[in-house]
Tab-separated table of C-alpha atoms in Angstrom:
chain	number	residue	atom	x	y	z
P	5	MET	CA	46.680	-33.004	61.198
P	6	ARG	CA	47.775	-33.472	57.561
P	7	PHE	CA	47.543	-31.023	54.595
P	8	ALA	CA	47.963	-32.222	51.086
P	9	GLY	CA	50.046	-29.967	48.861
P	10	ALA	CA	47.158	-29.475	46.533
P	11	ALA	CA	44.987	-28.214	49.409
P	12	CYS	CA	47.681	-25.687	50.284
P	13	ALA	CA	47.711	-24.437	46.795
P	14	VAL	CA	43.963	-24.017	46.801
P	15	LEU	CA	43.851	-22.229	50.166
P	16	LEU	CA	46.871	-20.005	49.849
P	17	GLY	CA	47.080	-19.405	46.121
P	18	ALA	CA	50.511	-18.140	45.070
P	19	ALA	CA	51.821	-17.664	48.626
P	20	ALA	CA	54.564	-20.035	49.825
P	21	CYS	CA	53.596	-22.753	52.303
P	22	SER	CA	55.714	-24.280	55.119
P	23	PHE	CA	54.701	-26.689	57.843
P	24	GLN	CA	56.819	-26.825	60.956
P	25	PRO	CA	55.585	-29.155	63.707
P	26	SER	CA	57.104	-28.184	67.074
P	27	GLY	CA	56.569	-29.228	70.642
P	28	GLY	CA	53.917	-31.706	69.643
P	29	ASP	CA	53.580	-35.365	70.332
P	30	VAL	CA	52.981	-37.890	67.684
P	31	ASP	CA	50.135	-40.311	68.274
P	32	ALA	CA	49.984	-43.916	67.223
P	33	GLY	CA	48.569	-42.951	63.858
P	34	GLY	CA	51.556	-40.736	63.150
P	35	ASP	CA	49.600	-37.438	63.473
P	36	VAL	CA	51.003	-34.582	65.454
P	37	VAL	CA	48.910	-33.688	68.475
P	38	ASP	CA	48.632	-30.081	69.753
P	39	ALA	CA	51.257	-28.932	67.302
P	40	ASP	CA	51.608	-25.303	66.293
P	41	VAL	CA	51.068	-24.975	62.565
P	42	THR	CA	52.772	-22.005	60.997
P	43	GLY	CA	52.235	-20.753	57.508
P	44	ASP	CA	54.188	-17.652	56.569
P	45	GLY	CA	54.153	-16.480	60.195
P	46	ALA	CA	50.406	-16.952	60.641
P	47	GLU	CA	49.207	-19.373	63.284
P	48	ALA	CA	46.359	-21.725	62.832
P	49	ASP	CA	44.810	-24.060	65.346
P	50	ALA	CA	42.512	-26.987	64.890
P	51	THR	CA	39.559	-24.675	64.341
P	52	ASP	CA	41.385	-23.112	61.400
P	53	GLU	CA	41.655	-26.567	59.856
P	54	VAL	CA	37.882	-26.971	59.950
P	55	ASP	CA	37.404	-23.499	58.523
P	56	ALA	CA	39.830	-24.264	55.757
P	57	ALA	CA	37.897	-27.382	54.930
P	58	GLY	CA	34.735	-25.302	54.978
P	59	ILE	CA	36.345	-22.795	52.649
P	60	ASP	CA	37.335	-25.606	50.347
P	61	ALA	CA	33.791	-26.940	50.321
P	62	ALA	CA	32.313	-23.487	49.820
P	63	THR	CA	34.741	-22.809	47.017
P	64	ILE	CA	33.909	-26.081	45.350
P	65	ASP	CA	30.180	-25.492	45.847
P	66	ALA	CA	30.533	-21.987	44.462
P	67	ALA	CA	32.389	-23.283	41.454
P	68	ALA	CA	29.728	-25.905	40.914
P	69	THR	CA	27.015	-23.271	41.328
P	70	ASP	CA	28.756	-20.974	38.863
P	71	ALA	CA	29.105	-23.815	36.395
P	72	ALA	CA	25.449	-24.686	36.825
P	73	THR	CA	24.556	-21.035	36.364
P	74	ILE	CA	26.656	-20.843	33.214
P	75	ASP	CA	25.104	-24.050	31.899
P	76	ALA	CA	21.644	-22.762	32.761
P	77	ALA	CA	22.382	-19.466	31.068
P	78	ALA	CA	23.649	-21.278	28.009
P	79	THR	CA	20.569	-23.476	28.024
P	80	ASP	CA	18.311	-20.447	28.404
P	81	ALA	CA	20.142	-18.669	25.603
P	82	ALA	CA	19.743	-21.702	23.403
P	83	THR	CA	16.067	-21.839	24.320
P	84	ILE	CA	15.662	-18.152	23.546
P	85	ASP	CA	17.503	-18.574	20.249
P	86	ALA	CA	15.322	-21.560	19.381
P	87	ALA	CA	12.205	-19.594	20.279
P	88	ALA	CA	13.405	-16.687	18.182
P	89	THR	CA	14.087	-19.047	15.304
P	90	ASP	CA	10.626	-20.567	15.651
P	91	ALA	CA	9.081	-17.098	15.769
P	92	ALA	CA	11.018	-16.039	12.699
P	93	ALA	CA	9.878	-19.156	10.864
P	94	THR	CA	6.286	-18.487	11.887
P	95	ASP	CA	6.376	-14.820	10.903
P	96	ALA	CA	8.086	-15.400	7.549
P	97	PRO	CA	5.730	-15.160	4.542
P	98	VAL	CA	4.693	-18.506	3.135
P	99	VAL	CA	5.750	-18.984	-0.466
P	100	ASP	CA	3.289	-21.359	-2.103
P	101	ASP	CA	3.811	-23.487	-5.136
P	102	VAL	CA	2.069	-21.929	-8.108
P	103	VAL	CA	0.621	-24.471	-10.501
P	104	HIS	CA	1.570	-24.553	-14.183
P	105	VAL	CA	4.937	-22.753	-13.735
P	106	ALA	CA	8.235	-24.187	-12.509
P	107	ASP	CA	9.472	-20.826	-11.201
P	108	ASP	CA	6.911	-18.992	-9.044
P	109	SER	CA	9.015	-15.876	-8.438
P	110	ILE	CA	7.406	-12.474	-8.954
P	111	GLY	CA	8.699	-9.176	-10.290
P	112	THR	CA	10.188	-6.311	-8.291
P	113	GLY	CA	8.391	-3.473	-10.076
P	114	ASP	CA	4.784	-2.270	-10.082
P	115	LEU	CA	2.566	-1.884	-13.160
P	116	VAL	CA	-0.548	0.242	-13.610
P	117	VAL	CA	-2.683	-0.260	-16.729
P	118	GLY	CA	-4.927	2.789	-16.961
P	119	SER	CA	-5.806	2.791	-20.665
P	120	PRO	CA	-6.921	0.002	-23.047
P	121	ILE	CA	-4.173	-2.272	-24.351
P	122	THR	CA	-3.891	-5.447	-26.419
P	123	VAL	CA	-1.646	-8.217	-25.171
P	124	GLN	CA	-0.178	-10.581	-27.780
P	125	THR	CA	1.012	-13.896	-26.368
P	126	SER	CA	2.544	-15.153	-29.623
P	127	GLY	CA	3.663	-14.127	-33.086
P	128	GLY	CA	5.610	-11.141	-34.335
P	129	GLY	CA	3.626	-8.724	-32.197
P	130	PHE	CA	4.456	-10.581	-28.958
P	131	GLY	CA	4.293	-8.180	-26.021
P	132	PHE	CA	2.186	-6.907	-23.162
P	133	GLY	CA	0.921	-3.926	-25.110
P	134	THR	CA	2.528	-1.229	-22.973
P	135	ALA	CA	6.005	-0.201	-21.867
P	136	LEU	CA	7.056	-2.287	-18.887
P	137	PRO	CA	8.865	-0.520	-16.018
P	138	PRO	CA	12.059	-1.920	-14.473
P	139	GLY	CA	11.401	-5.043	-12.450
P	140	VAL	CA	8.468	-6.178	-14.638
P	141	THR	CA	9.057	-8.890	-17.244
P	142	PHE	CA	6.986	-10.660	-19.907
P	143	GLY	CA	8.263	-13.823	-21.543
P	144	VAL	CA	7.572	-17.317	-22.816
P	145	GLU	CA	7.940	-20.313	-20.500
P	146	PRO	CA	7.138	-24.020	-20.709
P	147	GLN	CA	4.134	-25.229	-18.779
P	148	ASP	CA	4.909	-27.377	-15.744
P	149	PRO	CA	4.736	-30.334	-15.916
P	150	SER	CA	3.328	-30.360	-19.458
P	151	GLY	CA	0.936	-28.550	-21.739
P	152	PRO	CA	0.973	-25.576	-24.076
P	153	GLU	CA	3.650	-22.915	-23.652
P	154	LEU	CA	2.722	-19.953	-21.470
P	155	ALA	CA	3.162	-16.196	-21.769
P	156	VAL	CA	4.135	-15.102	-18.236
P	157	LEU	CA	4.048	-11.601	-16.722
P	158	ARG	CA	6.065	-11.182	-13.506
P	159	VAL	CA	5.201	-8.066	-11.544
P	160	ARG	CA	5.022	-6.954	-7.912
P	161	ASN	CA	1.752	-5.031	-7.632
P	162	LEU	CA	-0.545	-5.004	-10.667
P	163	THR	CA	-3.419	-2.545	-11.059
P	164	ILE	CA	-5.733	-2.765	-14.093
P	165	SER	CA	-8.424	-0.130	-14.489
P	166	ALA	CA	-8.990	-0.408	-18.250
P	167	ASN	CA	-9.882	-3.093	-20.778
P	168	VAL	CA	-7.061	-5.524	-21.555
P	169	ARG	CA	-7.624	-7.571	-24.709
P	170	VAL	CA	-5.592	-10.783	-24.806
P	171	LEU	CA	-4.860	-12.623	-28.055
P	172	GLY	CA	-2.403	-15.250	-29.261
P	173	ALA	CA	-1.669	-18.943	-29.169
P	174	ARG	CA	-0.400	-19.080	-25.563
P	175	PRO	CA	-2.406	-18.793	-22.318
P	176	LEU	CA	-1.651	-15.712	-20.216
P	177	VAL	CA	-0.218	-16.193	-16.691
P	178	ILE	CA	0.338	-13.298	-14.272
P	179	LEU	CA	2.495	-13.767	-11.147
P	180	ALA	CA	2.325	-10.922	-8.617
P	181	GLU	CA	2.250	-9.887	-4.981
P	182	THR	CA	-1.164	-8.248	-5.397
P	183	VAL	CA	-3.630	-7.888	-8.263
P	184	SER	CA	-6.293	-5.178	-8.289
P	185	LEU	CA	-8.769	-5.363	-11.141
P	186	THR	CA	-11.356	-2.658	-11.774
P	187	GLY	CA	-11.131	-3.148	-15.538
P	188	VAL	CA	-11.704	-6.282	-17.627
P	189	ILE	CA	-9.245	-8.885	-18.853
P	190	ASP	CA	-10.852	-10.073	-22.084
P	191	ALA	CA	-9.453	-13.271	-23.557
P	192	GLY	CA	-12.723	-14.290	-25.170
P	193	ALA	CA	-12.977	-15.458	-28.781
P	194	ARG	CA	-14.404	-13.194	-31.463
P	195	HIS	CA	-16.286	-15.470	-33.837
P	196	ASP	CA	-13.510	-17.463	-35.573
P	197	VAL	CA	-10.595	-15.698	-33.802
P	198	PRO	CA	-9.682	-17.543	-30.590
P	199	GLY	CA	-8.750	-15.885	-27.329
P	200	ALA	CA	-5.221	-16.309	-25.930
P	201	GLY	CA	-4.562	-20.029	-25.639
P	202	GLY	CA	-7.831	-20.985	-27.350
P	203	ALA	CA	-8.095	-23.012	-30.565
P	204	THR	CA	-9.946	-22.985	-33.838
P	205	MET	CA	-10.102	-26.766	-33.461
P	206	GLY	CA	-8.694	-28.236	-30.252
P	207	PRO	CA	-9.433	-31.418	-28.265
P	208	GLY	CA	-13.146	-30.596	-27.892
P	209	VAL	CA	-13.860	-29.508	-31.455
P	210	GLY	CA	-17.384	-30.170	-32.739
P	211	THR	CA	-17.884	-32.479	-35.687
P	212	ALA	CA	-18.850	-31.268	-39.120
P	213	GLY	CA	-22.374	-31.189	-40.481
P	214	GLY	CA	-23.440	-33.443	-43.323
P	215	HIS	CA	-24.791	-33.163	-46.836
P	216	MET	CA	-27.095	-35.472	-48.705
P	217	GLY	CA	-28.809	-35.350	-52.081
P	218	THR	CA	-28.926	-32.017	-53.844
P	219	TYR	CA	-29.730	-29.548	-51.112
P	220	GLY	CA	-29.923	-31.174	-47.688
P	221	ASP	CA	-27.301	-29.688	-45.289
P	222	SER	CA	-27.091	-30.153	-41.523
P	223	GLY	CA	-25.398	-27.819	-39.037
P	224	GLY	CA	-22.004	-28.231	-37.405
P	225	GLY	CA	-21.803	-29.332	-33.759
P	226	GLY	CA	-20.795	-27.034	-30.932
P	227	GLY	CA	-17.390	-27.243	-29.306
P	228	SER	CA	-17.068	-28.636	-25.766
P	229	HIS	CA	-14.694	-28.095	-22.835
P	230	GLY	CA	-15.861	-28.333	-19.217
P	231	GLY	CA	-19.458	-28.374	-20.456
P	232	VAL	CA	-20.956	-30.100	-23.465
P	233	GLY	CA	-21.845	-28.226	-26.646
P	234	GLY	CA	-25.013	-28.746	-28.651
P	235	ALA	CA	-25.393	-30.910	-31.727
P	236	GLY	CA	-25.899	-29.370	-35.129
P	237	GLY	CA	-29.442	-29.199	-36.460
P	238	ASN	CA	-30.604	-31.981	-38.748
P	239	ALA	CA	-31.789	-31.476	-42.281
P	240	THR	CA	-34.007	-33.518	-44.597
P	241	CYS	CA	-32.910	-34.676	-47.979
P	242	ALA	CA	-35.838	-34.612	-50.370
P	243	SER	CA	-34.312	-33.842	-53.768
P	244	GLY	CA	-32.073	-36.732	-54.689
P	245	CYS	CA	-33.332	-38.972	-51.903
P	246	ASN	CA	-36.178	-41.456	-52.318
P	247	PRO	CA	-37.574	-41.842	-49.790
P	248	ASP	CA	-36.595	-38.746	-47.887
P	249	GLN	CA	-33.577	-39.152	-45.665
P	250	THR	CA	-32.491	-37.387	-42.479
P	251	VAL	CA	-29.148	-35.655	-42.645
P	252	GLN	CA	-27.718	-35.884	-39.143
P	253	GLY	CA	-26.260	-32.746	-37.665
P	254	GLY	CA	-22.667	-32.713	-36.506
P	255	GLY	CA	-22.112	-34.013	-32.990
P	256	ALA	CA	-20.873	-31.899	-30.104
P	257	GLY	CA	-17.205	-32.199	-29.229
P	258	ALA	CA	-15.965	-34.241	-26.289
P	259	THR	CA	-15.314	-32.632	-22.919
P	260	TYR	CA	-11.676	-32.574	-21.836
P	261	GLY	CA	-9.378	-31.546	-19.007
P	262	ALA	CA	-9.916	-31.804	-15.260
P	263	PRO	CA	-12.004	-29.556	-12.969
P	264	SER	CA	-8.738	-28.681	-11.197
P	265	LEU	CA	-7.323	-27.361	-14.486
P	266	ALA	CA	-4.187	-29.446	-14.054
P	267	THR	CA	-3.292	-28.314	-17.564
P	268	LEU	CA	-3.969	-24.718	-18.543
P	269	ARG	CA	-5.478	-24.505	-22.010
P	270	GLY	CA	-8.316	-22.647	-23.682
P	271	GLY	CA	-11.520	-23.707	-25.386
P	272	SER	CA	-12.143	-25.515	-28.662
P	273	GLY	CA	-13.834	-24.585	-31.905
P	274	GLY	CA	-17.213	-25.626	-33.228
P	275	GLY	CA	-17.825	-27.963	-36.140
P	276	ARG	CA	-18.100	-26.792	-39.733
P	277	SER	CA	-21.104	-27.150	-41.934
P	278	TYR	CA	-20.762	-28.809	-45.287
P	279	PHE	CA	-19.062	-26.824	-48.040
P	280	PRO	CA	-18.642	-28.262	-51.544
P	281	SER	CA	-15.072	-28.269	-52.777
P	282	ALA	CA	-16.210	-27.070	-56.193
P	283	GLN	CA	-17.839	-23.968	-54.758
P	284	THR	CA	-16.271	-20.838	-56.250
P	285	GLN	CA	-18.643	-17.921	-55.650
P	286	CYS	CA	-19.398	-18.332	-51.949
P	287	THR	CA	-17.670	-17.507	-48.709
P	288	PRO	CA	-17.967	-20.576	-46.492
P	289	GLY	CA	-17.725	-18.784	-43.162
P	290	ALA	CA	-16.180	-20.496	-40.152
P	291	PRO	CA	-17.150	-22.082	-36.855
P	292	GLY	CA	-16.749	-20.193	-33.623
P	293	ALA	CA	-13.308	-20.476	-32.001
P	294	GLY	CA	-12.465	-21.430	-28.432
P	295	GLY	CA	-12.141	-18.909	-25.618
P	296	GLY	CA	-8.732	-18.200	-24.106
P	297	ALA	CA	-7.046	-19.139	-20.838
P	298	VAL	CA	-6.001	-16.719	-18.076
P	299	GLN	CA	-4.271	-17.418	-14.758
P	300	LEU	CA	-3.709	-14.906	-11.945
P	301	ALA	CA	-1.502	-15.960	-9.017
P	302	ALA	CA	-0.840	-13.479	-6.208
P	303	ARG	CA	1.101	-14.027	-2.984
P	304	THR	CA	-1.119	-11.695	-0.971
P	305	SER	CA	-4.451	-10.959	-2.666
P	306	ILE	CA	-6.543	-10.798	-5.817
P	307	VAL	CA	-9.269	-8.162	-5.629
P	308	ILE	CA	-11.809	-7.772	-8.459
P	309	ALA	CA	-14.154	-4.807	-8.158
P	310	ALA	CA	-17.783	-4.754	-9.270
P	311	SER	CA	-16.682	-3.065	-12.488
P	312	GLY	CA	-14.019	-5.689	-13.150
P	313	GLY	CA	-13.974	-9.168	-14.539
P	314	ILE	CA	-12.348	-11.819	-16.691
P	315	ASN	CA	-13.958	-13.146	-19.877
P	316	VAL	CA	-12.872	-16.269	-21.789
P	317	GLY	CA	-16.067	-16.934	-23.735
P	318	GLY	CA	-16.220	-18.986	-26.930
P	319	GLY	CA	-16.857	-17.452	-30.333
P	320	GLY	CA	-20.139	-17.509	-32.237
P	321	GLY	CA	-20.382	-19.725	-35.315
P	322	ALA	CA	-20.945	-18.130	-38.717
P	323	GLY	CA	-24.286	-18.417	-40.492
P	324	GLY	CA	-24.655	-20.464	-43.634
P	325	ASP	CA	-23.951	-18.774	-46.950
P	326	GLN	CA	-26.595	-18.433	-49.655
P	327	CYS	CA	-24.604	-19.853	-52.509
P	328	ASN	CA	-25.914	-19.685	-56.054
P	329	ASN	CA	-23.080	-21.107	-58.127
P	330	PRO	CA	-23.506	-24.003	-57.881
P	331	TYR	CA	-26.939	-23.565	-56.414
P	332	ASN	CA	-26.837	-24.725	-52.796
P	333	TRP	CA	-27.543	-22.810	-49.626
P	334	LEU	CA	-25.483	-23.810	-46.634
P	335	ALA	CA	-26.098	-24.716	-42.999
P	336	GLY	CA	-24.849	-22.916	-39.897
P	337	HIS	CA	-21.514	-23.548	-38.147
P	338	GLY	CA	-21.125	-24.594	-34.516
P	339	GLY	CA	-20.179	-22.221	-31.699
P	340	GLY	CA	-16.861	-22.442	-29.829
P	341	SER	CA	-16.509	-23.507	-26.215
P	342	GLY	CA	-15.501	-21.333	-23.299
P	343	GLY	CA	-11.905	-21.269	-22.105
P	344	ALA	CA	-10.283	-21.384	-18.666
P	345	ILE	CA	-9.826	-19.067	-15.670
P	346	TYR	CA	-7.490	-19.988	-12.799
P	347	LEU	CA	-7.111	-17.780	-9.708
P	348	GLN	CA	-4.718	-18.529	-6.852
P	349	SER	CA	-4.088	-16.366	-3.774
P	350	PRO	CA	-4.569	-16.528	0.000
P	351	VAL	CA	-7.266	-13.883	-0.429
P	352	VAL	CA	-9.566	-13.876	-3.477
P	353	GLN	CA	-12.245	-11.199	-3.310
P	354	ASN	CA	-14.452	-11.029	-6.387
P	355	ALA	CA	-17.247	-8.524	-6.640
P	356	GLY	CA	-17.136	-8.634	-10.451
P	357	ILE	CA	-17.693	-11.330	-13.084
P	358	LEU	CA	-15.787	-14.449	-14.116
P	359	ALA	CA	-17.215	-15.921	-17.334
P	360	ALA	CA	-16.348	-18.858	-19.592
P	361	ASN	CA	-19.556	-19.164	-21.620
P	362	GLY	CA	-19.993	-20.934	-24.937
P	363	GLY	CA	-20.609	-19.165	-28.245
P	364	GLY	CA	-23.895	-19.401	-30.159
P	365	GLY	CA	-24.287	-21.526	-33.272
P	366	GLY	CA	-24.865	-19.939	-36.672
P	367	GLY	CA	-28.215	-19.998	-38.496
P	368	GLY	CA	-28.750	-21.763	-41.800
P	369	ALA	CA	-29.112	-19.848	-45.055
P	370	GLY	CA	-32.535	-19.525	-46.658
P	371	SER	CA	-34.588	-17.690	-49.217
P	372	GLY	CA	-33.875	-14.387	-47.483
P	373	GLY	CA	-30.105	-14.680	-47.660
P	374	ASP	CA	-27.265	-15.790	-45.446
P	375	GLY	CA	-27.946	-17.162	-42.001
P	376	MET	CA	-27.054	-14.987	-39.010
P	377	THR	CA	-23.837	-15.485	-37.057
P	378	GLY	CA	-24.168	-16.627	-33.436
P	379	ALA	CA	-23.210	-14.312	-30.592
P	380	ASP	CA	-19.900	-14.600	-28.795
P	381	GLY	CA	-19.821	-15.804	-25.205
P	382	ALA	CA	-19.952	-12.606	-23.156
P	383	LEU	CA	-18.973	-11.351	-19.702
P	384	GLY	CA	-22.053	-12.275	-17.671
P	385	THR	CA	-24.480	-15.088	-17.018
P	386	ASN	CA	-26.649	-14.776	-20.128
P	387	VAL	CA	-26.401	-17.316	-22.929
P	388	ALA	CA	-24.918	-16.297	-26.268
P	389	THR	CA	-27.864	-16.500	-28.630
P	390	GLY	CA	-27.715	-18.609	-31.724
P	391	GLY	CA	-27.946	-16.916	-35.091
P	392	SER	CA	-31.353	-16.931	-36.706
P	393	GLY	CA	-32.144	-18.503	-40.041
P	394	ASN	CA	-33.137	-16.337	-42.999
P	395	GLY	CA	-36.336	-17.257	-44.757
P	396	SER	CA	-37.586	-20.506	-46.168
P	397	TYR	CA	-35.399	-23.604	-45.966
P	398	SER	CA	-33.393	-22.195	-43.063
P	399	ALA	CA	-33.147	-23.007	-39.340
P	400	GLY	CA	-31.712	-21.143	-36.378
P	401	GLY	CA	-28.517	-21.925	-34.494
P	402	GLY	CA	-28.457	-23.124	-30.889
P	403	ASP	CA	-27.615	-20.901	-27.936
P	404	GLY	CA	-24.231	-21.247	-26.295
P	405	ALA	CA	-24.062	-22.683	-22.783
P	406	ALA	CA	-23.906	-20.544	-19.633
P	407	GLY	CA	-23.976	-21.396	-15.948
P	408	SER	CA	-24.581	-25.090	-15.395
P	409	GLY	CA	-26.314	-25.581	-18.747
P	410	THR	CA	-25.155	-27.264	-21.920
P	411	GLY	CA	-24.996	-25.930	-25.442
P	412	GLU	CA	-28.313	-25.922	-27.263
P	413	ALA	CA	-28.716	-28.022	-30.380
P	414	GLY	CA	-29.244	-26.235	-33.660
P	415	SER	CA	-32.745	-26.277	-35.043
P	416	ALA	CA	-33.634	-28.809	-37.690
P	417	ALA	CA	-34.560	-27.771	-41.212
P	418	GLY	CA	-37.380	-29.210	-43.314
P	419	GLY	CA	-37.145	-30.750	-46.744
P	420	ASP	CA	-34.033	-29.637	-48.632
P	421	GLY	CA	-33.327	-27.137	-45.887
P	422	ASN	CA	-30.240	-26.043	-43.939
P	423	GLY	CA	-29.879	-26.774	-40.246
P	424	GLY	CA	-28.500	-24.448	-37.598
P	425	GLY	CA	-25.149	-24.879	-35.851
P	426	GLY	CA	-24.979	-26.144	-32.272
P	427	GLY	CA	-24.067	-23.846	-29.394
P	428	GLY	CA	-20.706	-24.142	-27.674
P	429	GLY	CA	-20.245	-25.586	-24.178
P	430	THR	CA	-18.917	-23.782	-21.131
P	431	GLY	CA	-15.274	-23.715	-20.101
P	432	ARG	CA	-13.781	-24.141	-16.618
P	433	ILE	CA	-13.108	-21.847	-13.647
P	434	HIS	CA	-10.929	-22.856	-10.697
P	435	VAL	CA	-10.256	-20.719	-7.599
P	436	ARG	CA	-7.583	-21.738	-5.085
P	437	TYR	CA	-7.489	-19.724	-1.859
P	438	ARG	CA	-6.391	-20.017	1.779
P	439	THR	CA	-8.289	-17.676	4.107
P	440	THR	CA	-10.760	-15.445	2.260
P	441	TYR	CA	-12.981	-16.045	-0.756
P	442	ALA	CA	-15.806	-13.974	-2.204
P	443	ALA	CA	-17.261	-15.662	-5.286
P	444	GLY	CA	-18.928	-12.716	-7.022
P	445	THR	CA	-20.681	-13.638	-10.286
P	446	GLN	CA	-19.496	-16.744	-12.097
P	447	SER	CA	-20.587	-18.607	-15.205
P	448	PRO	CA	-20.084	-21.513	-14.915
P	449	GLY	CA	-19.620	-21.882	-11.169
P	450	ALA	CA	-16.020	-22.223	-10.037
P	451	VAL	CA	-14.432	-25.311	-8.567
P	452	THR	CA	-12.703	-24.176	-5.369
P	453	THR	CA	-9.882	-25.637	-3.319
P	454	VAL	CA	-8.336	-24.458	-0.050
P	455	TYR	CA	-4.585	-24.668	0.408
C-alpha cells in the first residue's frame, strides 16, 4: 500500500510519520504485500488503511457539510436582513410631496389657538397673530413651481378652537402632522378688502359699467374664478339720447385656474360702475374684492368638527352713490369672486363647512339715496344677496354664486336709471386624500383626488 505525505498530515496532524516496510514481498506493481506498517509504534493492517480512507472521506464530507451550513446560514442571515429591510421600508411613514411648496418639512413644536387672532401674510404687521412656541415657524416662501409668494406656517400638531382671521397679499399655507379645527379659518373678503391672497382686481376681474347721455349708468360686472360672475345691470339712456339707448352693464370676469388648483391664488374683484372724473362731492364706493386662499397639508390627518370651517368668500360690491354735484346718481358695483381652499392629507374628515362663495353686487342709487351694498360671501351654502336699490331710478344688485350656480346679473334700470352690480362667481375647493374622506358641507363642491 502507498500513503501520500499529504494524507499522513491529514490523518496524523502534528505527529511524526515513518513508514518501515519489513518482511514483505514486493509485487509486480512495486507494492509491498503483507508488510507491517508502523507509525510511531502503532500497527496498522490493511483494514486500517480502509478506515483511514473512510476517515478522510468523512472529514472531507464534514468539511463540505460545515461549509454548506455556513453558506446556508449566511444566506439565511442575508434573507432575514433583506426581510427586515423590506419590513422597515414598509413600516416607515410615507412622506408625500406637498403641492405648491418646494420644502414639505413640518415643524417640531405644537400650537394651540384658543382665542381669536388675526394673521397678516404681508406688510409691516406680518405675523401669525400669536406668540409661536419653539419648533413652530412662520415665513415667506416662493410658490413651487410658480405663482404668488406664500406665507407658510410649519408646525407639528395644530389645534384651532377660535376664529382665525387671515388678511394680506399672500395665500396662507399650513404644513403639519395633524390639524384639528373646531374654530373657523376666515380668509374671506370684507367688501373691498380682499382675503389673504385675494385681489381687488385679479385675473377674473369684472368689467366696468357704462355711462351714456346725462344720467344713464349701468352696473359693474361680477368677478369670476372657478365659477362665472353675473353681468352688471343695464340702464337706459333717455336724457341726451334720441332715440333712447341701452347702456350695457359690465361683463362678468373670465374664469381662471385649474380645478386641481395647480397654482394657489385667491379670488378676483368685481367691476366698477361709472364715476365721473369731475365728481367732487361724492364717494364712489368700490367693487367687492376677491376671497383669499388657504392650504392645509397634514402628514397624518385633517379633522374639521361640526363647529369648524374655512371661508374664502368674495366681498360684496358697494351700492351706487346719490351724487348731487354734479347731479348724477350712480350704479352699483360688482361683487368679488370666491377664493381657494386646498386640503391634503391621508385622512380628511370634515363635519364642518368649506365655502368659497361669491359676493353680492351693489344696488343702484335712486330717489331714496345710495344703493345698498351687497353681502359678503359667507360660511355656508346660501347665496350672498345683492344690495337693493333705493327708490326711483334704481335697480338691485345680483346675488353672489353659491354651490354649482353662477353669479346673478344685476337688475336693469329704466329710463335714466342706475343698474345694479353683478354677483361674484364661486371659487375653487380641492381635497387630496389617500384612505379616508368625509366631505361635510361644501360650496361649491370640491374636486377630489386620491394619492
